[in-house]
Short mmCIF file of C-alpha atoms in Angstrom, two decimals:
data_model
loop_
_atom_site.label_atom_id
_atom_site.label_comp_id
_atom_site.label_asym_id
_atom_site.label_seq_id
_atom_site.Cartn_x
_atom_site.Cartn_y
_atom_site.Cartn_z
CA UNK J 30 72.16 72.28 -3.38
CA UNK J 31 69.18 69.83 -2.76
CA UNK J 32 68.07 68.93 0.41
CA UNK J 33 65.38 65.98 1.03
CA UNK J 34 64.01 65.48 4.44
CA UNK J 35 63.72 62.65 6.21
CA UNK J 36 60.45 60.43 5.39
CA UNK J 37 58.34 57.68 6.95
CA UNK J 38 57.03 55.16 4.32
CA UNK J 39 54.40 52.28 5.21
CA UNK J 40 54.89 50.12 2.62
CA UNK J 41 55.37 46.67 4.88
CA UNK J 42 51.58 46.28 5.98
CA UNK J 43 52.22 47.74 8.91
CA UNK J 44 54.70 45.81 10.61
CA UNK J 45 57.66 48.03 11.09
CA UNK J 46 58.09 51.10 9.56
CA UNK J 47 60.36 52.00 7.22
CA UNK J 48 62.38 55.50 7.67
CA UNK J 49 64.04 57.29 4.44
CA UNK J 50 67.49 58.98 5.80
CA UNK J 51 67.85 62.94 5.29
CA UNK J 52 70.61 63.66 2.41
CA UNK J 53 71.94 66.02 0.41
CA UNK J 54 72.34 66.41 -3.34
CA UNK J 55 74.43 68.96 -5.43
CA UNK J 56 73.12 69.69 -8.71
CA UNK J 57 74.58 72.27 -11.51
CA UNK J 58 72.50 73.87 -14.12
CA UNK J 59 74.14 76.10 -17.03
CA UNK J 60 72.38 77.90 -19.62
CA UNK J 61 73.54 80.05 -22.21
CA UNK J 62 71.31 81.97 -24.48
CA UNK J 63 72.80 81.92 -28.10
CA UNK J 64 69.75 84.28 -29.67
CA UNK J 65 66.22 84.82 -28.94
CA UNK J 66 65.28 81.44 -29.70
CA UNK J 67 68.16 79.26 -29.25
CA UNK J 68 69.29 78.27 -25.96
CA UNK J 69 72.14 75.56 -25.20
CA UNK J 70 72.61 73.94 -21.94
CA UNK J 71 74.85 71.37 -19.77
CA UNK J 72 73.40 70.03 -16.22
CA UNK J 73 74.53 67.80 -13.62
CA UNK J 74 72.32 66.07 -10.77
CA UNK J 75 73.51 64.70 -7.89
CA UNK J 76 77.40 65.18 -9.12
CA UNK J 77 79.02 64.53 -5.64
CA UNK J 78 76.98 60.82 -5.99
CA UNK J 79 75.40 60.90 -2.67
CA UNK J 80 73.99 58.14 -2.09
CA UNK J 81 70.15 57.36 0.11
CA UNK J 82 69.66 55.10 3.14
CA UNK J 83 66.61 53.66 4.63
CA UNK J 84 66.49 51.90 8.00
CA UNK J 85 63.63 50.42 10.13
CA UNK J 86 63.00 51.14 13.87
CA UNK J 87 66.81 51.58 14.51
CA UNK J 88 69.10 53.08 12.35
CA UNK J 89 71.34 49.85 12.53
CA UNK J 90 68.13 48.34 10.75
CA UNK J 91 69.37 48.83 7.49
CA UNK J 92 67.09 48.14 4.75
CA UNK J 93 68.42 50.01 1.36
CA UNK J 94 71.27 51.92 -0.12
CA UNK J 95 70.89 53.27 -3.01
CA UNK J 96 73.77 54.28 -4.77
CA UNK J 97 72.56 56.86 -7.03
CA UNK J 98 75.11 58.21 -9.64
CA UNK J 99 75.55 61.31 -11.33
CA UNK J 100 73.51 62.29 -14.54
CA UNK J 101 74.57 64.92 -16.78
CA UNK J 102 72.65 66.48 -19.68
CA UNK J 103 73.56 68.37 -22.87
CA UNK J 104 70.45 69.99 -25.02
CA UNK J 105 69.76 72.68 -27.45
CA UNK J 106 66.54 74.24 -26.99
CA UNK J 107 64.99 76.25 -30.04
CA UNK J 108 61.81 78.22 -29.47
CA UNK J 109 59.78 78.73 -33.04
#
């Protein structure tokens, strides 16, 4: 489980600011060592799909969602 805090980011020259919501993210990691050298692996970020807000003054100042989806990866790593 990832957590990110809530942020404050200035990027409006100064005008109002601009808050980045606190959320959550689950992510998975699996590794499984075949050898000495080879490893394989499967991951998952964010696989519940939370998504990220941003608001200004008020939380009812909504300026962004961002609907960020799951990733998943599948590797072999090999170590000469």
């Amino acid at each position: 489980m990832n957590s990110r805090l809530a942020a404050t980011v200035d990027g409006n020259g100064g005008q109002n600011p601009t808050y980045v919501e606190a959320y959550d993210q689950l992510d998975v990691n699996v590794r499984y060592a075949v050898n000495e050298n080879l490893e394989v692996f499967v991951e998952g970020i964010n696989v519940t799909g939370e998504y990220q807000r941003s608001h200004q003054r008020h939380p009812n100042m909504l300026v962004n969602i961002a609907d960020v989806e799951p990733r998943y990866n599948i590797g072999v790593r090999y170590a000469f």
